Structures are given as C-alpha cells and as structure tokens.
mmCIF file of C-alpha atoms and ligand atoms in Angstrom:
data_model
loop_
_atom_site.group_PDB
_atom_site.id
_atom_site.type_symbol
_atom_site.label_atom_id
_atom_site.label_comp_id
_atom_site.label_asym_id
_atom_site.label_seq_id
_atom_site.Cartn_x
_atom_site.Cartn_y
_atom_site.Cartn_z
ATOM 1 C CA MET A 928 36.351 10.951 94.288
ATOM 2 C CA VAL A 929 33.744 8.190 94.685
ATOM 3 C CA ASP A 930 31.119 8.168 91.989
ATOM 4 C CA SER A 931 27.929 7.333 93.928
ATOM 5 C CA SER A 932 25.759 7.705 90.839
ATOM 6 C CA TYR A 933 26.881 4.333 89.451
ATOM 7 C CA ARG A 934 24.002 1.836 89.164
ATOM 8 C CA PRO A 935 24.967 -1.736 88.243
ATOM 9 C CA SER A 936 22.942 -2.752 85.195
ATOM 10 C CA HIS A 937 22.427 -6.297 86.590
ATOM 11 C CA GLU A 938 21.420 -5.128 90.055
ATOM 12 C CA GLY A 939 18.128 -7.103 90.267
ATOM 13 C CA THR A 940 19.549 -10.442 89.122
ATOM 14 C CA LEU A 941 22.707 -10.165 91.193
ATOM 15 C CA ASP A 942 20.808 -9.203 94.325
ATOM 16 C CA ARG A 943 18.697 -12.305 93.933
ATOM 17 C CA ASP A 944 21.691 -14.575 93.288
ATOM 18 C CA SER A 945 23.552 -13.239 96.283
ATOM 19 C CA MET A 946 20.799 -13.630 98.875
ATOM 20 C CA THR A 947 22.499 -16.643 100.407
ATOM 21 C CA LEU A 948 21.305 -18.359 103.542
ATOM 22 C CA SER A 949 23.996 -16.909 105.815
ATOM 23 C CA ARG A 950 23.337 -13.371 104.591
ATOM 24 C CA HIS A 951 19.617 -13.911 105.067
ATOM 25 C CA VAL A 952 20.075 -15.032 108.684
ATOM 26 C CA LEU A 953 22.041 -11.883 109.505
ATOM 27 C CA GLN A 954 19.440 -9.746 107.801
ATOM 28 C CA GLN A 955 16.649 -11.493 109.731
ATOM 29 C CA LEU A 956 18.384 -10.907 113.051
ATOM 30 C CA GLN A 957 19.261 -7.329 112.064
ATOM 31 C CA SER A 958 22.602 -7.710 113.736
ATOM 32 C CA PHE A 959 26.224 -8.566 113.088
ATOM 33 C CA GLY A 960 26.795 -9.342 116.788
ATOM 34 C CA PRO A 961 28.369 -12.613 117.966
ATOM 35 C CA GLU A 962 25.027 -14.351 118.499
ATOM 36 C CA ALA A 963 23.787 -13.495 115.023
ATOM 37 C CA GLN A 964 27.131 -14.598 113.564
ATOM 38 C CA ASP A 965 26.837 -17.922 115.434
ATOM 39 C CA LEU A 966 23.311 -18.576 114.195
ATOM 40 C CA SER A 967 24.315 -17.648 110.674
ATOM 41 C CA ALA A 968 27.321 -20.027 110.859
ATOM 42 C CA LEU A 969 25.101 -22.707 112.349
ATOM 43 C CA MET A 970 22.567 -22.462 109.527
ATOM 44 C CA ASN A 971 25.473 -22.554 107.075
ATOM 45 C CA ARG A 972 26.632 -25.851 108.600
ATOM 46 C CA ILE A 973 23.150 -27.305 108.329
ATOM 47 C CA ALA A 974 23.168 -26.231 104.685
ATOM 48 C CA LEU A 975 26.536 -27.952 104.230
ATOM 49 C CA ALA A 976 25.127 -31.164 105.708
ATOM 50 C CA GLY A 977 22.208 -30.829 103.279
ATOM 51 C CA LYS A 978 24.570 -30.439 100.313
ATOM 52 C CA ILE A 979 26.610 -33.494 101.310
ATOM 53 C CA ILE A 980 23.481 -35.618 101.784
ATOM 54 C CA ALA A 981 21.962 -34.360 98.513
ATOM 55 C CA ARG A 982 25.181 -35.279 96.705
ATOM 56 C CA ARG A 983 25.129 -38.800 98.135
ATOM 57 C CA LEU A 984 21.435 -39.260 97.301
ATOM 58 C CA SER A 985 21.902 -38.078 93.734
ATOM 59 C CA ARG A 986 24.472 -40.835 93.129
ATOM 60 C CA ALA A 987 23.130 -43.452 95.548
ATOM 61 C CA GLY A 988 22.237 -45.958 92.818
ATOM 62 C CA LEU A 989 25.833 -45.850 91.547
ATOM 63 C CA VAL A 990 27.675 -45.963 94.848
ATOM 64 C CA GLU A 991 28.424 -49.232 96.558
ATOM 65 C CA ALA A 992 26.802 -49.705 99.974
ATOM 66 C CA ALA A 993 24.665 -46.551 99.755
ATOM 67 C CA LEU A 994 21.237 -48.213 99.561
ATOM 68 C CA GLY A 995 19.459 -50.893 101.588
ATOM 69 C CA PHE A 996 19.360 -51.811 105.264
ATOM 70 C CA THR A 997 22.247 -52.078 107.706
ATOM 71 C CA GLY A 998 20.659 -55.052 109.501
ATOM 72 C CA GLU A 999 20.467 -53.019 112.739
ATOM 73 C CA GLN A 1000 17.457 -51.488 114.484
ATOM 74 C CA ASN A 1001 17.336 -48.016 115.997
ATOM 75 C CA VAL A 1002 16.186 -47.106 119.501
ATOM 76 C CA GLN A 1003 12.566 -47.117 118.331
ATOM 77 C CA GLY A 1004 12.843 -50.667 116.972
ATOM 78 C CA GLU A 1005 12.831 -49.575 113.320
ATOM 79 C CA ASP A 1006 15.095 -51.136 110.694
ATOM 80 C CA VAL A 1007 17.934 -48.766 109.942
ATOM 81 C CA LYS A 1008 18.932 -47.921 106.386
ATOM 82 C CA LYS A 1009 22.503 -47.240 105.292
ATOM 83 C CA MET A 1010 21.442 -43.725 104.245
ATOM 84 C CA ASP A 1011 20.052 -43.083 107.761
ATOM 85 C CA VAL A 1012 23.454 -43.831 109.267
ATOM 86 C CA TYR A 1013 25.342 -41.901 106.601
ATOM 87 C CA ALA A 1014 23.172 -38.796 107.006
ATOM 88 C CA ASN A 1015 23.316 -39.004 110.804
ATOM 89 C CA ASP A 1016 27.128 -39.089 110.633
ATOM 90 C CA VAL A 1017 27.193 -36.168 108.182
ATOM 91 C CA PHE A 1018 25.472 -33.905 110.716
ATOM 92 C CA ILE A 1019 27.901 -34.994 113.438
ATOM 93 C CA SER A 1020 30.950 -34.443 111.278
ATOM 94 C CA VAL A 1021 29.944 -30.968 110.055
ATOM 95 C CA PHE A 1022 29.398 -29.818 113.635
ATOM 96 C CA LYS A 1023 32.336 -31.587 115.294
ATOM 97 C CA GLN A 1024 34.968 -28.923 114.821
ATOM 98 C CA SER A 1025 32.563 -26.036 114.435
ATOM 99 C CA GLY A 1026 32.574 -24.729 118.007
ATOM 100 C CA LEU A 1027 28.865 -24.004 117.505
ATOM 101 C CA VAL A 1028 26.863 -26.936 118.752
ATOM 102 C CA CYS A 1029 27.566 -28.824 121.901
ATOM 103 C CA ARG A 1030 24.942 -31.571 121.639
ATOM 104 C CA LEU A 1031 23.206 -33.320 118.796
ATOM 105 C CA ALA A 1032 20.078 -35.399 119.324
ATOM 106 C CA SER A 1033 18.638 -37.467 116.519
ATOM 107 C CA GLU A 1034 16.221 -40.220 115.612
ATOM 108 C CA GLU A 1035 19.176 -42.523 115.071
ATOM 109 C CA MET A 1036 20.846 -42.101 118.489
ATOM 110 C CA GLU A 1037 19.425 -43.282 121.778
ATOM 111 C CA LYS A 1038 21.124 -40.505 123.758
ATOM 112 C CA PRO A 1039 22.353 -37.052 122.741
ATOM 113 C CA TYR A 1040 25.822 -36.955 121.171
ATOM 114 C CA TYR A 1041 28.083 -34.561 123.059
ATOM 115 C CA ILE A 1042 30.904 -32.469 121.640
ATOM 116 C CA PRO A 1043 32.364 -31.398 124.993
ATOM 117 C CA GLU A 1044 35.120 -29.235 123.524
ATOM 118 C CA ASN A 1045 32.425 -27.017 121.976
ATOM 119 C CA CYS A 1046 30.398 -26.541 125.110
ATOM 120 C CA PRO A 1047 32.198 -23.539 126.549
ATOM 121 C CA LEU A 1048 31.798 -21.788 123.201
ATOM 122 C CA GLY A 1049 28.430 -22.678 121.804
ATOM 123 C CA ARG A 1050 25.567 -23.833 123.953
ATOM 124 C CA TYR A 1051 23.246 -24.747 121.133
ATOM 125 C CA THR A 1052 21.714 -28.169 120.603
ATOM 126 C CA LEU A 1053 20.744 -29.489 117.217
ATOM 127 C CA LEU A 1054 17.800 -31.901 117.125
ATOM 128 C CA TYR A 1055 17.329 -33.638 113.810
ATOM 129 C CA ASP A 1056 15.886 -36.432 111.763
ATOM 130 C CA PRO A 1057 18.703 -37.100 109.285
ATOM 131 C CA ILE A 1058 16.576 -38.920 106.701
ATOM 132 C CA ASP A 1059 12.860 -38.477 106.991
ATOM 133 C CA GLY A 1060 10.842 -40.812 104.781
ATOM 134 C CA SER A 1061 13.557 -43.494 104.653
ATOM 135 C CA SER A 1062 11.229 -45.924 102.865
ATOM 136 C CA ASN A 1063 11.557 -43.685 99.770
ATOM 137 C CA VAL A 1064 15.356 -43.858 99.623
ATOM 138 C CA ASP A 1065 15.773 -47.117 97.756
ATOM 139 C CA ILE A 1066 13.301 -46.143 95.029
ATOM 140 C CA ASN A 1067 14.703 -42.688 94.280
ATOM 141 C CA LEU A 1068 11.756 -40.696 95.612
ATOM 142 C CA ASN A 1069 11.896 -37.575 97.701
ATOM 143 C CA VAL A 1070 13.133 -37.647 101.285
ATOM 144 C CA GLY A 1071 14.116 -34.906 103.721
ATOM 145 C CA SER A 1072 16.057 -33.881 106.806
ATOM 146 C CA ILE A 1073 14.268 -32.059 109.643
ATOM 147 C CA PHE A 1074 16.046 -29.897 112.222
ATOM 148 C CA ALA A 1075 15.489 -27.684 115.239
ATOM 149 C CA ILE A 1076 17.895 -25.551 117.215
ATOM 150 C CA ARG A 1077 17.482 -25.117 120.948
ATOM 151 C CA GLN A 1078 19.630 -23.340 123.486
ATOM 152 C CA GLN A 1079 20.876 -25.353 126.443
ATOM 153 C CA GLN A 1080 18.921 -24.437 129.591
ATOM 154 C CA GLY A 1081 21.027 -24.566 132.761
ATOM 155 C CA SER A 1082 23.746 -27.127 133.289
ATOM 156 C CA ASP A 1083 23.692 -30.610 131.827
ATOM 157 C CA ASP A 1084 26.408 -32.189 133.988
ATOM 158 C CA ALA A 1085 24.811 -35.635 133.998
ATOM 159 C CA GLU A 1086 24.706 -35.519 130.198
ATOM 160 C CA THR A 1087 21.111 -36.684 130.015
ATOM 161 C CA GLY A 1088 19.831 -33.794 127.906
ATOM 162 C CA GLU A 1089 16.904 -33.471 130.284
ATOM 163 C CA ASP A 1090 16.561 -29.760 129.580
ATOM 164 C CA LEU A 1091 15.542 -30.685 126.030
ATOM 165 C CA LEU A 1092 12.241 -31.901 127.443
ATOM 166 C CA GLN A 1093 10.564 -28.535 127.021
ATOM 167 C CA ASN A 1094 7.766 -27.438 124.781
ATOM 168 C CA GLY A 1095 8.286 -26.457 121.161
ATOM 169 C CA ARG A 1096 7.986 -22.746 121.855
ATOM 170 C CA ASN A 1097 11.556 -22.988 123.167
ATOM 171 C CA GLN A 1098 12.893 -23.711 119.687
ATOM 172 C CA LEU A 1099 15.145 -20.912 118.418
ATOM 173 C CA ALA A 1100 14.944 -22.046 114.836
ATOM 174 C CA ALA A 1101 13.542 -24.932 112.858
ATOM 175 C CA GLY A 1102 13.381 -26.134 109.306
ATOM 176 C CA TYR A 1103 13.903 -28.899 106.825
ATOM 177 C CA ILE A 1104 15.799 -29.803 103.694
ATOM 178 C CA LEU A 1105 13.773 -31.453 100.947
ATOM 179 C CA TYR A 1106 15.758 -33.667 98.569
ATOM 180 C CA GLY A 1107 13.563 -33.675 95.456
ATOM 181 C CA PRO A 1108 14.073 -32.649 91.834
ATOM 182 C CA SER A 1109 15.893 -29.715 93.423
ATOM 183 C CA THR A 1110 17.197 -29.449 96.961
ATOM 184 C CA VAL A 1111 15.187 -26.942 98.982
ATOM 185 C CA LEU A 1112 15.935 -25.623 102.452
ATOM 186 C CA VAL A 1113 13.057 -24.071 104.398
ATOM 187 C CA TYR A 1114 13.712 -22.409 107.739
ATOM 188 C CA SER A 1115 12.381 -20.031 110.338
ATOM 189 C CA LEU A 1116 14.069 -18.108 113.118
ATOM 190 C CA GLY A 1117 10.680 -17.090 114.463
ATOM 191 C CA ARG A 1118 10.492 -14.295 111.886
ATOM 192 C CA GLY A 1119 8.533 -15.880 109.074
ATOM 193 C CA VAL A 1120 9.244 -18.886 106.896
ATOM 194 C CA HIS A 1121 11.656 -18.714 103.985
ATOM 195 C CA ALA A 1122 12.631 -21.174 101.260
ATOM 196 C CA PHE A 1123 16.006 -21.495 99.552
ATOM 197 C CA VAL A 1124 16.847 -23.559 96.496
ATOM 198 C CA LEU A 1125 20.280 -25.101 96.067
ATOM 199 C CA ASP A 1126 21.871 -23.698 92.922
ATOM 200 C CA PRO A 1127 24.280 -26.500 92.009
ATOM 201 C CA SER A 1128 26.343 -24.230 89.768
ATOM 202 C CA LEU A 1129 27.074 -21.954 92.746
ATOM 203 C CA GLY A 1130 26.940 -24.612 95.456
ATOM 204 C CA GLU A 1131 24.802 -22.171 97.451
ATOM 205 C CA PHE A 1132 21.246 -22.092 98.742
ATOM 206 C CA ILE A 1133 19.648 -18.986 97.199
ATOM 207 C CA LEU A 1134 16.487 -17.351 98.518
ATOM 208 C CA ALA A 1135 13.514 -18.419 96.396
ATOM 209 C CA GLN A 1136 10.459 -17.508 98.522
ATOM 210 C CA ALA A 1137 10.365 -15.176 101.502
ATOM 211 C CA ASN A 1138 7.624 -14.966 104.135
ATOM 212 C CA ILE A 1139 5.636 -17.960 102.970
ATOM 213 C CA GLN A 1140 2.026 -18.028 104.163
ATOM 214 C CA ILE A 1141 0.006 -21.269 104.182
ATOM 215 C CA PRO A 1142 -3.341 -20.638 102.472
ATOM 216 C CA PRO A 1143 -6.065 -20.637 105.165
ATOM 217 C CA HIS A 1144 -7.793 -23.496 103.340
ATOM 218 C CA GLY A 1145 -6.552 -26.048 100.826
ATOM 219 C CA PRO A 1146 -7.828 -29.042 98.878
ATOM 220 C CA VAL A 1147 -5.269 -31.654 99.924
ATOM 221 C CA TYR A 1148 -5.599 -34.188 102.711
ATOM 222 C CA SER A 1149 -2.492 -36.252 103.230
ATOM 223 C CA VAL A 1150 -2.763 -39.378 105.349
ATOM 224 C CA ASN A 1151 -1.949 -43.093 105.188
ATOM 225 C CA GLU A 1152 -5.440 -44.477 104.647
ATOM 226 C CA GLY A 1153 -4.011 -47.984 105.020
ATOM 227 C CA ASN A 1154 -4.437 -47.378 108.760
ATOM 228 C CA PHE A 1155 -8.173 -46.588 108.381
ATOM 229 C CA TRP A 1156 -9.426 -49.521 110.470
ATOM 230 C CA GLN A 1157 -6.897 -48.840 113.221
ATOM 231 C CA TRP A 1158 -8.059 -45.253 113.837
ATOM 232 C CA GLU A 1159 -10.633 -43.921 116.230
ATOM 233 C CA ASP A 1160 -14.157 -43.410 114.772
ATOM 234 C CA SER A 1161 -13.647 -39.631 114.605
ATOM 235 C CA LEU A 1162 -10.813 -39.968 112.093
ATOM 236 C CA ARG A 1163 -12.774 -42.438 110.013
ATOM 237 C CA ASP A 1164 -15.726 -40.014 110.002
ATOM 238 C CA TYR A 1165 -13.438 -37.209 108.883
ATOM 239 C CA ILE A 1166 -12.095 -39.262 105.968
ATOM 240 C CA ARG A 1167 -15.644 -40.261 104.952
ATOM 241 C CA TYR A 1168 -16.482 -36.550 104.952
ATOM 242 C CA MET A 1169 -13.517 -35.952 102.598
ATOM 243 C CA HIS A 1170 -14.772 -38.693 100.269
ATOM 244 C CA ARG A 1171 -18.289 -37.275 100.179
ATOM 245 C CA HIS A 1172 -17.478 -33.616 99.627
ATOM 246 C CA GLU A 1173 -16.244 -32.023 96.448
ATOM 247 C CA GLY A 1174 -13.064 -29.996 96.437
ATOM 248 C CA TYR A 1175 -10.800 -32.411 98.291
ATOM 249 C CA THR A 1176 -8.049 -34.585 96.919
ATOM 250 C CA ALA A 1177 -5.640 -37.056 98.535
ATOM 251 C CA ARG A 1178 -1.838 -36.870 98.277
ATOM 252 C CA TYR A 1179 0.544 -39.030 100.319
ATOM 253 C CA SER A 1180 4.192 -39.647 99.490
ATOM 254 C CA GLY A 1181 5.438 -41.563 102.544
ATOM 255 C CA ALA A 1182 7.843 -38.729 103.384
ATOM 256 C CA LEU A 1183 6.528 -36.141 105.805
ATOM 257 C CA VAL A 1184 8.842 -33.388 104.553
ATOM 258 C CA GLY A 1185 7.549 -33.682 100.975
ATOM 259 C CA ASP A 1186 3.916 -33.890 102.042
ATOM 260 C CA PHE A 1187 4.311 -30.930 104.400
ATOM 261 C CA HIS A 1188 6.103 -28.873 101.740
ATOM 262 C CA ARG A 1189 3.170 -29.280 99.363
ATOM 263 C CA ILE A 1190 0.784 -28.122 102.066
ATOM 264 C CA LEU A 1191 2.984 -25.214 103.107
ATOM 265 C CA LEU A 1192 2.874 -23.886 99.556
ATOM 266 C CA GLN A 1193 -0.590 -24.931 98.372
ATOM 267 C CA GLY A 1194 -2.679 -25.518 101.501
ATOM 268 C CA GLY A 1195 -4.396 -28.546 102.980
ATOM 269 C CA VAL A 1196 -3.724 -30.841 105.883
ATOM 270 C CA PHE A 1197 -1.301 -33.641 106.749
ATOM 271 C CA LEU A 1198 -2.370 -36.144 109.387
ATOM 272 C CA TYR A 1199 -0.568 -38.913 111.206
ATOM 273 C CA PRO A 1200 -3.074 -39.708 113.928
ATOM 274 C CA GLY A 1201 -2.723 -42.210 116.711
ATOM 275 C CA THR A 1202 -4.133 -45.679 116.219
ATOM 276 C CA VAL A 1203 -5.999 -47.773 118.752
ATOM 277 C CA LYS A 1204 -2.790 -49.763 119.380
ATOM 278 C CA LYS A 1205 -0.435 -46.764 119.157
ATOM 279 C CA PRO A 1206 -2.367 -43.748 120.472
ATOM 280 C CA ASP A 1207 0.623 -41.430 119.947
ATOM 281 C CA GLY A 1208 1.019 -42.318 116.287
ATOM 282 C CA LYS A 1209 4.398 -42.652 114.639
ATOM 283 C CA LEU A 1210 6.016 -39.253 114.371
ATOM 284 C CA ARG A 1211 8.509 -38.063 116.951
ATOM 285 C CA LEU A 1212 7.799 -34.835 118.769
ATOM 286 C CA LEU A 1213 11.206 -33.249 119.251
ATOM 287 C CA TYR A 1214 12.738 -33.662 115.825
ATOM 288 C CA GLU A 1215 9.765 -34.198 113.505
ATOM 289 C CA SER A 1216 6.479 -32.732 114.724
ATOM 290 C CA ALA A 1217 7.682 -29.752 116.791
ATOM 291 C CA PRO A 1218 10.014 -28.279 114.128
ATOM 292 C CA LEU A 1219 7.292 -28.516 111.474
ATOM 293 C CA ALA A 1220 4.732 -27.114 113.916
ATOM 294 C CA PHE A 1221 7.054 -24.125 114.446
ATOM 295 C CA LEU A 1222 7.128 -23.544 110.681
ATOM 296 C CA ALA A 1223 3.374 -24.044 110.320
ATOM 297 C CA GLU A 1224 2.578 -21.436 112.994
ATOM 298 C CA GLN A 1225 5.122 -19.026 111.557
ATOM 299 C CA ALA A 1226 3.409 -19.374 108.171
ATOM 300 C CA GLY A 1227 -0.036 -18.680 109.627
ATOM 301 C CA GLY A 1228 -1.072 -22.349 109.783
ATOM 302 C CA GLN A 1229 -1.790 -24.694 112.690
ATOM 303 C CA ALA A 1230 -0.367 -27.876 114.183
ATOM 304 C CA SER A 1231 -2.429 -29.925 116.601
ATOM 305 C CA THR A 1232 -2.302 -33.299 118.307
ATOM 306 C CA GLY A 1233 -6.108 -33.311 118.297
ATOM 307 C CA ALA A 1234 -6.054 -32.434 121.996
ATOM 308 C CA GLN A 1235 -3.685 -29.444 122.075
ATOM 309 C CA GLN A 1236 -1.298 -27.360 119.997
ATOM 310 C CA VAL A 1237 1.818 -29.382 119.145
ATOM 311 C CA LEU A 1238 4.045 -26.509 120.328
ATOM 312 C CA ASP A 1239 2.455 -26.674 123.785
ATOM 313 C CA VAL A 1240 3.208 -30.359 124.385
ATOM 314 C CA GLU A 1241 5.664 -30.840 127.273
ATOM 315 C CA PRO A 1242 7.786 -33.837 126.277
ATOM 316 C CA GLN A 1243 8.442 -36.630 128.745
ATOM 317 C CA ALA A 1244 11.135 -38.368 126.713
ATOM 318 C CA LEU A 1245 13.591 -37.569 123.940
ATOM 319 C CA HIS A 1246 12.049 -39.959 121.424
ATOM 320 C CA GLN A 1247 8.432 -39.356 122.382
ATOM 321 C CA ARG A 1248 5.835 -39.718 119.641
ATOM 322 C CA THR A 1249 2.805 -37.546 119.085
ATOM 323 C CA PRO A 1250 -0.232 -37.511 116.806
ATOM 324 C CA LEU A 1251 0.125 -34.773 114.180
ATOM 325 C CA ILE A 1252 -2.518 -32.753 112.343
ATOM 326 C CA ILE A 1253 -0.789 -29.917 110.511
ATOM 327 C CA GLY A 1254 -1.443 -27.430 107.752
ATOM 328 C CA SER A 1255 -4.004 -24.809 106.784
ATOM 329 C CA ARG A 1256 -5.887 -23.254 109.697
ATOM 330 C CA GLU A 1257 -9.355 -24.190 108.468
ATOM 331 C CA ASN A 1258 -8.442 -27.748 107.472
ATOM 332 C CA VAL A 1259 -6.845 -28.430 110.863
ATOM 333 C CA ALA A 1260 -9.903 -26.971 112.620
ATOM 334 C CA LEU A 1261 -12.172 -29.286 110.607
ATOM 335 C CA VAL A 1262 -10.229 -32.392 111.723
ATOM 336 C CA GLU A 1263 -10.301 -31.135 115.326
ATOM 337 C CA SER A 1264 -14.054 -30.637 115.126
ATOM 338 C CA PHE A 1265 -14.535 -34.353 114.328
ATOM 339 C CA ILE A 1266 -12.311 -35.323 117.269
ATOM 340 C CA GLN A 1267 -14.148 -32.980 119.632
ATOM 341 C CA GLU A 1268 -17.530 -34.258 118.437
ATOM 342 C CA GLU A 1269 -16.528 -37.819 119.310
ATOM 343 C CA GLU A 1270 -15.320 -36.680 122.731
ATOM 344 C CA ARG A 1271 -18.653 -34.942 123.388
ATOM 345 C CA GLU A 1272 -20.534 -38.109 122.394
ATOM 346 C CA ARG A 1273 -18.342 -40.220 124.664
ATOM 347 C CA ALA A 1274 -18.866 -37.857 127.582
ATOM 348 C CA ALA A 1275 -22.638 -37.843 126.970
ATOM 349 C CA ALA A 1276 -22.717 -41.657 126.899
ATOM 350 C CA LEU A 1277 -21.028 -41.742 130.330
ATOM 351 C CA ARG A 1278 -23.576 -39.386 131.864
HETATM 352 P P1 AHM B 896 11.131 -42.071 109.262
HETATM 353 O O1 AHM B 896 11.675 -40.791 109.796
HETATM 354 O O2 AHM B 896 11.657 -43.277 110.001
HETATM 355 O O3 AHM B 896 11.274 -42.200 107.773
HETATM 356 O O4 AHM B 896 9.546 -42.097 109.605
HETATM 357 C C1 AHM B 896 8.766 -40.980 109.375
HETATM 358 C C2 AHM B 896 7.954 -41.159 108.115
HETATM 359 C C3 AHM B 896 7.340 -39.860 107.623
HETATM 360 O O5 AHM B 896 8.210 -39.229 106.742
HETATM 361 C C4 AHM B 896 6.103 -40.327 106.912
HETATM 362 O O6 AHM B 896 5.105 -39.353 106.898
HETATM 363 C C5 AHM B 896 5.703 -41.528 107.697
HETATM 364 O O7 AHM B 896 6.860 -41.990 108.384
HETATM 365 C C6 AHM B 896 5.203 -42.620 106.841
HETATM 366 O O8 AHM B 896 4.797 -43.685 107.639
HETATM 367 P P2 AHM B 896 3.796 -44.802 107.085
HETATM 368 O O9 AHM B 896 4.603 -45.655 106.166
HETATM 369 O O10 AHM B 896 3.334 -45.525 108.311
HETATM 370 O O11 AHM B 896 2.679 -44.099 106.375
HETATM 371 MG MG1 MG B 897 11.245 -39.073 110.141
#
C-alpha cells in the first residue's frame, strides 16, 4: 500500500533546487503537449549556449586567442571581437542538430543562418546578440547575450527572412543571459518575467525570482553622457533636469544587459537616444531593443523610442537601429515629456 502521509523533511529546499528552466517553461505553458515540449527544449538549448559562453568567459584571460579583435568588421561596420565570433558560433552549434530552430539571425551575420533540415520540424527563429557589451570583454566586466524567439510566418522560400520584419508583439519569448559575478538568465514567454541563476555545482539554471515587477519609479538614469553634445536639445534638457533634482543617480556600464538588469530589479531608466548624425541611435531593434522591450512591458515597465512604443515599431530591415528609452513607467514618461515639449516648441515656431 502507498503511504501518502509521507512528507519529505527537505521539501522546501528541494523544491527550490529543482525548479529548473525547462520545468518552469512547462509549468508556465500549463501543458506537456508537443509545442510546450519544443519551447521547453528550445529554452534549454539557449541555457546550454549560455553555460558554454559563461565557461569561456570565466577562463578567457587564460585561453589563447579568446580575447581581442579578429581584424574583421561586421555588417554594421563594427570591429568584431574573437568572443563575438565564438559566442555566435556557440548558438549555431547548439541549435544545429536540435530539430527546433530553422533560422538564426544575429548581430554578427548579415543574413539569417538557415538549418534547412530542421525546417519541417521546428519553424522557430532565434534572433540574438551573442555578446552584448563587447567592449567589456577584454577587461573582465559584465557582458550579456540577448535573445528572442519568433515563429516563422508563411513560407520563406527565397530565404530572405522577410517575415521577421514584424513588430515586437510577434515575439513568442525573449530574454537575456547576464555574465556577471554569477550567470543569470532572465526570460519571458509573455507570462511575466522570471530570473534564474546558474548553480555551477548542478550545472543548472535554478529559479531565483519569479514574476519580477519593475518599480514604477527609480533613482537611476543610465546613459552615455559622452554623447551629450550630439543629442537633440530635449535630451540635454532632460539630463540637466537630472543634475538639478535630488534623488537621481547615474549608472552606466557599457553593456546594455547589465544596465537593464539593474533597472529591472531596482527601477530607473536606460537611454540610448539618437544623435543628430545618427537619429536611430546605436541599438538594434530585432535582437536588442525589442526583446528587452518585451521584458520591460511584461514586468510592468515601458520601452519607447521617444515617438512610439518599441514593440509597435515595424522594422524595415534586419539590422535596423532604434532609439531606446526603457525602464520604470514614470521615468520613461518623464523622458518622453521632454521630447514632446521640444516637438511642441518646434511646431509652434513653424506656425
Ligand atoms: P554591442 O552589442 O556591439 O556590444 O553594442 C551594444 C552596446 C550596449 O551593450 C551598450 O549599451 C552600448 O553598446 C554602449 O555603447 P557606447 O559605447 O556608445 O555607450
Ligand atoms: Mg549588443
């Protein structure tokens, strides 16, 4: 006879240790059906890529040819680092034989990478920035990987990935991995935002914080003030307002994932606005801004270009850039109010 009265004495601790990412995905989807299994396996592969990259980063100073530049430039004309290439290849190799993802699109590849043998099975596309904040790599500071999962829409016979040019509300899932003192994976399937910490002794990401909510207001503003004289007046006015009012403090690490993570947990705003020369700023819509915007909205925050919600932007190109103002609801609204004020003044001057 089964003794149902047995209560494990370590129930609480063990439950916590066993809330792995794949189990969490299934629980979120409330299903064990094939689609839920696929998404759970897919997230598990992303986690594997994260573990491989974290391992490489933790030993990068000891490994030959891990640090420094390759001497090449990527499609956006930026100098490529050896870690960028390594991390890009890691994502490809973990998905190659998986049968889960049929296209990968990344900052480091001009066109999507196709895995045709997977296409009849899995029609998901992974969009990713393999190493976000590359300038931090060589000095052992935090970097990240950003990802989004989209479902292929219609046929893609010409292999152009044109169906990826849809707004961010079409993302099925999004998240990032932060390589810091510990490795943290944050993700959302459109059902809240959840953070997992890599337990190196288990080799597993274990749930650390469920249903994260961005505080409606926070003290931090995170922006590269070195660009001050290249911004529009509205942005300069906003920063002057920050300087003149108590209760604000600046934090900027040079890696979006780290700066966003701080704001997700403690509140505030991250900005990468356009400049007079580059009105769309630096950050790429499909694999940087849109995935983080998805997380921000899921956590009760906001993500804006200054003119519209980031998730509403209809992309024109795979590597399109967009201004980004992201974080606590009230902080984002304050930045927007400065932008709108300048627009009103401009319109009045034309009248
Ligand atoms: P990357 O993906 O090529 O590293 O570029 C994105 C990074 C962000 O992580 C960071 O917020 C920003 O670029 C920093 O740029 P800047 O040095 O102009 O402040
Ligand atoms: Mg990046």
